[in-house]
Short mmCIF file of C-alpha atoms and ligand atoms in Angstrom, two decimals:
data_model
loop_
_atom_site.label_atom_id
_atom_site.label_comp_id
_atom_site.label_asym_id
_atom_site.label_seq_id
_atom_site.Cartn_x
_atom_site.Cartn_y
_atom_site.Cartn_z
CA UNK U 2 0.00 0.00 0.00
CA UNK U 3 1.44 3.38 -1.01
CA UNK U 4 1.25 6.44 1.22
CA UNK U 5 -1.73 8.52 0.02
CA UNK U 6 -0.96 11.65 -2.01
CA UNK U 7 -4.21 13.36 -1.01
CA UNK U 8 -3.96 17.16 -0.82
CA UNK U 9 -0.76 17.48 -2.88
CA UNK U 10 -0.71 19.99 -5.75
CA UNK U 11 0.19 18.76 -9.21
CA UNK U 12 0.81 20.80 -12.36
CA UNK U 13 0.36 18.95 -15.65
CA UNK U 14 1.35 20.82 -18.81
CA UNK U 15 -0.63 19.69 -21.84
CA UNK U 16 -3.14 18.32 -19.33
CA UNK U 17 -6.16 19.31 -21.40
CA UNK U 18 -6.05 16.33 -23.77
CA UNK U 19 -4.59 12.89 -24.30
CA UNK U 20 -1.85 11.58 -22.01
CA UNK U 21 -1.73 14.78 -19.93
CA UNK U 22 -5.45 14.58 -19.26
CA UNK U 23 -4.97 10.94 -18.28
CA UNK U 24 -2.18 11.88 -15.87
CA UNK U 25 -4.31 14.69 -14.42
CA UNK U 26 -7.25 12.31 -13.96
CA UNK U 27 -5.14 9.73 -12.12
CA UNK U 28 -3.71 12.34 -9.72
CA UNK U 29 -7.17 13.88 -9.15
CA UNK U 30 -8.57 10.41 -8.39
CA UNK U 31 -5.78 10.06 -5.79
CA UNK U 32 -7.12 13.23 -4.10
CA UNK U 33 -4.57 15.72 -5.46
CA UNK U 34 -5.44 19.23 -6.58
CA UNK U 35 -4.40 19.50 -10.20
CA UNK U 36 -3.70 22.45 -12.47
CA UNK U 37 -3.77 21.57 -16.16
CA UNK U 38 -2.33 23.88 -18.81
CA UNK U 39 -2.54 24.16 -22.57
CA UNK U 40 -3.06 26.82 -25.21
CA UNK U 41 -6.72 26.25 -26.10
CA UNK U 42 -8.92 27.65 -23.32
CA UNK U 43 -12.18 26.09 -24.49
CA UNK U 44 -10.73 22.56 -24.35
CA UNK U 45 -8.93 23.36 -21.09
CA UNK U 46 -12.02 24.61 -19.27
CA UNK U 47 -14.10 21.65 -20.51
CA UNK U 48 -11.44 19.11 -19.43
CA UNK U 49 -11.05 20.71 -15.98
CA UNK U 50 -14.81 20.52 -15.46
CA UNK U 51 -15.02 16.92 -16.69
CA UNK U 52 -12.13 15.75 -14.48
CA UNK U 53 -13.45 17.58 -11.38
CA UNK U 54 -16.88 16.00 -11.89
CA UNK U 55 -15.31 12.52 -11.83
CA UNK U 56 -14.60 13.09 -8.10
CA UNK U 57 -11.43 13.26 -6.00
CA UNK U 58 -9.32 16.42 -5.96
CA UNK U 59 -10.11 19.63 -7.80
CA UNK U 60 -8.89 20.21 -11.35
CA UNK U 61 -8.46 23.76 -12.68
CA UNK U 62 -7.26 25.04 -16.04
CA UNK U 63 -4.67 27.77 -16.54
CA UNK U 64 -3.90 28.81 -20.14
CA UNK U 65 -0.27 28.88 -21.20
CA UNK U 66 2.18 28.08 -23.99
CA UNK U 67 5.18 26.12 -22.67
CA UNK U 68 7.39 27.58 -25.41
CA UNK U 69 7.10 30.97 -23.67
CA UNK U 70 9.01 31.46 -20.42
CA UNK U 71 6.65 34.13 -19.14
CA UNK U 72 3.69 31.75 -19.62
CA UNK U 73 5.52 28.97 -17.72
CA UNK U 74 6.20 31.31 -14.79
CA UNK U 75 2.63 32.64 -14.78
CA UNK U 76 1.15 29.10 -14.83
CA UNK U 77 3.39 28.02 -11.92
CA UNK U 78 2.55 31.15 -9.91
CA UNK U 79 -1.17 30.67 -10.60
CA UNK U 80 -1.01 27.08 -9.31
CA UNK U 81 0.65 28.37 -6.12
CA UNK U 82 -1.97 31.12 -5.77
CA UNK U 83 -4.83 28.65 -6.17
CA UNK U 84 -3.54 25.72 -4.12
CA UNK U 85 -0.70 27.06 -1.95
CA UNK U 86 2.28 25.38 -3.62
CA UNK U 87 3.45 22.81 -6.14
CA UNK U 88 4.51 19.31 -5.08
CA UNK U 89 4.63 17.60 -8.46
CA UNK U 90 5.16 18.91 -11.99
CA UNK U 91 4.45 16.73 -14.99
CA UNK U 92 6.15 18.32 -18.02
CA UNK U 93 4.02 16.56 -20.57
CA UNK U 94 3.05 19.09 -23.27
CA UNK U 95 4.42 17.98 -26.60
CA UNK U 96 3.82 17.90 -30.32
CA UNK U 97 4.65 15.21 -32.87
CA UNK U 98 4.27 16.54 -36.43
CA UNK U 99 5.34 14.05 -39.08
CA UNK U 100 7.95 15.29 -41.62
CA UNK U 101 10.76 13.46 -43.41
CA UNK U 102 14.26 14.89 -42.85
CA UNK U 103 14.65 15.85 -46.54
CA UNK U 104 11.45 17.96 -46.41
CA UNK U 105 12.03 19.49 -42.96
CA UNK U 106 12.37 23.25 -42.69
CA UNK U 107 14.39 25.13 -40.11
CA UNK U 108 11.07 26.40 -38.74
CA UNK U 109 9.81 22.80 -38.28
CA UNK U 110 12.90 22.00 -36.20
CA UNK U 111 12.68 25.19 -34.13
CA UNK U 112 8.96 24.65 -33.42
CA UNK U 113 9.31 21.09 -32.12
CA UNK U 114 12.36 21.88 -29.99
CA UNK U 115 10.61 25.00 -28.60
CA UNK U 116 7.67 22.96 -27.29
CA UNK U 117 9.18 19.58 -26.42
CA UNK U 118 12.62 20.53 -25.10
CA UNK U 119 12.62 24.23 -24.22
CA UNK U 120 9.03 23.90 -22.97
CA UNK U 121 9.93 21.07 -20.57
CA UNK U 122 12.98 22.95 -19.29
CA UNK U 123 11.17 26.27 -18.78
CA UNK U 124 8.29 24.50 -17.04
CA UNK U 125 10.60 22.74 -14.59
CA UNK U 126 12.69 25.88 -14.05
CA UNK U 127 9.56 27.89 -13.17
CA UNK U 128 8.48 25.25 -10.64
CA UNK U 129 11.83 24.67 -8.87
CA UNK U 130 11.38 27.21 -6.03
CA UNK U 131 7.92 25.82 -5.29
CA UNK U 132 9.04 22.19 -5.50
CA UNK U 133 11.88 22.98 -3.11
CA UNK U 134 9.44 24.56 -0.66
CA UNK U 135 7.35 21.38 -0.86
CA UNK U 136 10.26 19.40 0.62
CA UNK U 137 9.26 16.37 -1.48
CA UNK U 138 9.22 17.82 -4.99
CA UNK U 139 8.77 15.58 -7.98
CA UNK U 140 9.48 16.30 -11.65
CA UNK U 141 8.08 13.82 -14.16
CA UNK U 142 8.65 14.30 -17.89
CA UNK U 143 6.67 12.59 -20.62
CA UNK U 144 9.34 11.47 -23.07
CA UNK U 145 8.71 8.60 -25.53
CA UNK U 146 10.15 5.31 -26.75
CA UNK U 147 10.70 7.19 -30.06
CA UNK U 148 14.15 8.74 -29.89
CA UNK U 149 15.53 7.24 -26.66
CA UNK U 150 14.90 3.63 -27.77
CA UNK U 151 13.44 3.45 -31.29
CA UNK U 152 13.18 5.32 -34.56
CA UNK U 153 10.36 5.91 -37.04
CA UNK U 154 10.57 7.65 -40.45
CA UNK U 155 9.03 11.12 -40.24
CA UNK U 156 10.04 11.68 -36.65
CA UNK U 157 13.78 12.37 -36.70
CA UNK U 158 13.18 15.82 -35.17
CA UNK U 159 10.64 14.44 -32.69
CA UNK U 160 12.94 11.57 -31.68
CA UNK U 161 15.76 14.07 -31.15
CA UNK U 162 13.56 16.12 -28.77
CA UNK U 163 12.46 13.08 -26.78
CA UNK U 164 16.06 11.90 -26.38
CA UNK U 165 17.07 15.45 -25.43
CA UNK U 166 14.52 15.37 -22.60
CA UNK U 167 16.44 12.45 -21.07
CA UNK U 168 19.70 14.39 -21.28
CA UNK U 169 17.96 17.12 -19.31
CA UNK U 170 16.66 14.60 -16.74
CA UNK U 171 20.15 13.21 -16.09
CA UNK U 172 21.71 16.55 -15.18
CA UNK U 173 18.65 18.21 -13.60
CA UNK U 174 18.31 15.26 -11.20
CA UNK U 175 21.82 15.95 -9.86
CA UNK U 176 21.34 19.72 -9.63
CA UNK U 177 17.99 19.38 -7.87
CA UNK U 178 18.85 16.50 -5.52
CA UNK U 179 20.08 18.86 -2.73
CA UNK U 180 16.64 20.48 -2.89
CA UNK U 181 15.05 17.04 -2.27
CA UNK U 182 13.50 17.11 -5.75
CA UNK U 183 13.54 13.94 -7.88
CA UNK U 184 13.52 14.09 -11.69
CA UNK U 185 12.38 11.13 -13.78
CA UNK U 186 10.72 10.39 -17.11
CA UNK U 187 7.99 8.11 -18.38
CA UNK U 188 8.52 6.71 -21.89
CA UNK U 189 5.16 5.82 -23.43
CA UNK U 190 4.84 3.57 -26.42
CA UNK U 191 1.77 4.14 -28.59
CA UNK U 192 -1.07 5.46 -26.46
CA UNK U 193 -4.61 6.30 -27.54
CA UNK U 194 -4.87 10.10 -27.48
CA UNK U 195 -6.36 12.91 -29.53
CA UNK U 196 -2.89 13.52 -31.00
CA UNK U 197 -2.39 9.85 -31.93
CA UNK U 198 -5.89 9.68 -33.47
CA UNK U 199 -4.78 12.34 -35.96
CA UNK U 200 -2.25 9.85 -37.39
CA UNK U 201 -5.15 7.72 -38.66
CA UNK U 202 -6.66 4.29 -38.07
CA UNK U 203 -4.12 2.49 -40.23
CA UNK U 204 -1.24 3.79 -38.12
CA UNK U 205 -2.94 2.68 -34.89
CA UNK U 206 -3.74 -0.77 -36.32
CA UNK U 207 -0.13 -1.27 -37.47
CA UNK U 208 1.16 -0.23 -34.08
CA UNK U 209 -1.25 -2.52 -32.20
CA UNK U 210 0.00 -5.42 -34.37
CA UNK U 211 3.60 -4.73 -33.27
CA UNK U 212 2.85 -4.73 -29.53
CA UNK U 213 3.17 -8.05 -27.64
CA UNK U 214 0.21 -7.13 -25.42
CA UNK U 215 -1.81 -6.64 -28.62
CA UNK U 216 -3.25 -3.18 -28.02
CA UNK U 217 -2.36 0.48 -27.71
CA UNK U 218 -1.84 1.95 -24.25
CA UNK U 219 -4.40 3.93 -22.30
CA UNK U 220 -3.69 7.43 -21.02
CA UNK U 221 -4.45 6.28 -17.47
CA UNK U 222 -1.67 3.68 -17.77
CA UNK U 223 0.84 6.49 -18.30
CA UNK U 224 -0.82 8.34 -15.40
CA UNK U 225 -0.29 5.32 -13.14
CA UNK U 226 3.47 5.33 -13.83
CA UNK U 227 3.64 9.08 -13.14
CA UNK U 228 1.66 8.61 -9.93
CA UNK U 229 4.09 5.93 -8.75
CA UNK U 230 7.05 8.27 -9.34
CA UNK U 231 5.27 10.88 -7.19
CA UNK U 232 4.78 8.58 -4.19
CA UNK U 233 6.78 8.67 -0.96
CA UNK U 234 7.84 5.14 -1.80
CA UNK U 235 9.58 6.39 -4.99
CA UNK U 236 11.54 9.06 -3.08
CA UNK U 237 14.88 7.29 -3.77
CA UNK U 238 14.32 7.00 -7.54
CA UNK U 239 15.84 9.85 -9.54
CA UNK U 240 17.35 10.33 -13.00
CA UNK U 241 15.50 7.22 -14.23
CA UNK U 242 13.02 6.20 -16.90
CA UNK U 243 9.99 3.91 -16.92
CA UNK U 244 8.97 2.43 -20.27
CA UNK U 245 5.20 1.89 -20.58
CA UNK U 246 4.74 0.33 -24.01
CA UNK U 247 3.01 -3.05 -23.77
CA UNK U 248 6.33 -4.67 -24.64
CA UNK U 249 6.61 -2.92 -28.01
CA UNK U 250 10.36 -2.31 -27.76
CA UNK U 251 11.22 -5.88 -26.74
CA UNK U 252 10.83 -8.33 -29.71
CA UNK U 253 14.12 -8.81 -31.57
CA UNK U 254 12.34 -9.27 -34.89
CA UNK U 255 8.95 -9.62 -36.56
CA UNK U 256 9.47 -13.40 -36.34
CA UNK U 257 9.86 -13.12 -32.56
CA UNK U 258 6.50 -11.36 -32.39
CA UNK U 259 4.76 -13.74 -34.79
CA UNK U 260 6.09 -16.85 -33.02
CA UNK U 261 3.74 -16.23 -30.12
P1 LIG W 304 -2.22 15.33 -27.63
O1 LIG W 304 -3.37 14.43 -27.50
O2 LIG W 304 -2.04 16.07 -28.92
O3 LIG W 304 -2.22 16.39 -26.43
C1 LIG W 304 -1.18 17.33 -26.36
C2 LIG W 304 -1.41 18.26 -25.20
O4 LIG W 304 -0.31 19.18 -25.14
C3 LIG W 304 -2.66 19.11 -25.34
O5 LIG W 304 -3.18 19.37 -24.06
C4 LIG W 304 -2.13 20.38 -25.98
O6 LIG W 304 -3.00 21.48 -25.73
C5 LIG W 304 -0.80 20.51 -25.24
N1 LIG W 304 0.20 21.35 -25.93
C6 LIG W 304 0.75 21.18 -27.15
N2 LIG W 304 1.60 22.18 -27.42
C7 LIG W 304 1.61 22.98 -26.33
C8 LIG W 304 2.28 24.17 -25.98
N3 LIG W 304 3.14 24.78 -26.83
N4 LIG W 304 2.06 24.72 -24.76
C9 LIG W 304 1.20 24.13 -23.90
N5 LIG W 304 0.52 23.03 -24.17
C10 LIG W 304 0.73 22.45 -25.37
O7 LIG W 304 -0.84 14.55 -27.43
P2 LIG W 304 -0.52 13.21 -26.56
O8 LIG W 304 -0.55 12.06 -27.47
O9 LIG W 304 -1.36 13.20 -25.34
O10 LIG W 304 1.00 13.49 -26.20
C11 LIG W 304 1.33 14.09 -24.95
C12 LIG W 304 2.80 13.85 -24.66
O11 LIG W 304 3.06 12.45 -24.69
C13 LIG W 304 3.76 14.48 -25.67
O12 LIG W 304 4.89 14.96 -25.01
C14 LIG W 304 4.12 13.32 -26.57
O13 LIG W 304 5.38 13.48 -27.15
C15 LIG W 304 4.12 12.18 -25.59
N6 LIG W 304 3.92 10.86 -26.18
C16 LIG W 304 2.74 10.50 -26.74
C17 LIG W 304 2.59 9.20 -27.25
C18 LIG W 304 1.29 8.70 -27.82
O14 LIG W 304 1.27 7.57 -28.34
N7 LIG W 304 0.19 9.42 -27.72
C19 LIG W 304 3.67 8.31 -27.23
C20 LIG W 304 4.87 8.72 -26.67
C21 LIG W 304 4.99 9.99 -26.12
P3 LIG W 304 -3.09 22.77 -26.74
O15 LIG W 304 -2.97 22.23 -28.13
O16 LIG W 304 -4.40 23.40 -26.41
O17 LIG W 304 -1.94 23.64 -26.37
#
């Protein structure tokens, strides 16, 4: 039995949809107060209302673009104003546009790094003083299997950002350890989300066929891994990654998968 997290404050960037909404829902169910951020206010307000109605802790939406430092600082300060502090930050906001390297523009590269890498770093930086005050601060990044472990045509820039997040984790965890803040990352495989849906049914079907457990992941399954990293019992885990992919990265070959 894990020590309850009831009453803690959690900030989830990109918490208005997909995996972030799943993470927010899992923490709210555990009795945490959750601030979700994103750029689209209509979706954000609707998601906050929906998650609050499910019961548990309160969920509130604060608009913000993680690629902008002033937005990251305002979102963190708003969370503190509303709930008195920040105990956990889930730097989850991310984009995954699909472009082959030969067609990629400099703007494409800048845009994905601004959200996925700079956005994660600015979010964490804005939360550090509050996490330190918590005395049991937790930073949890949503990386991916793509980049750190695997590759997929169309996502060389995306894979580079997701691997870069782990480089950040490995130094930030050392810098923040004296402040009693742990820094870890969850690496999802293919998870049903609004963003993944945009890649089409064929993509999802092909992915499901390459996963030993035979299905895509659920957003709540990524939330469960994030929740574990936020527990008292995970206080000694820092600078690490948890892969949540239904076994997708394990088979040595197609034959290994088909031999089942
Ligand atoms: P999604 O359904 O498209 O949701 C993305 C969320 O991020 C939305 O809330 C979106 O809200 C927000 N967002 C995007 N750009 C933002 C910005 N500049 N500032 C603030 N918020 C921003 O995507 P998802 O599939 O849940 O992916 C979430 C994270 O999981 C990403 O980091 C992604 O790389 C990672 N991931 C996903 C999968 C998967 O299979 N789904 C697998 C591995 C890793 P607004 O658009 O309103 O800003």
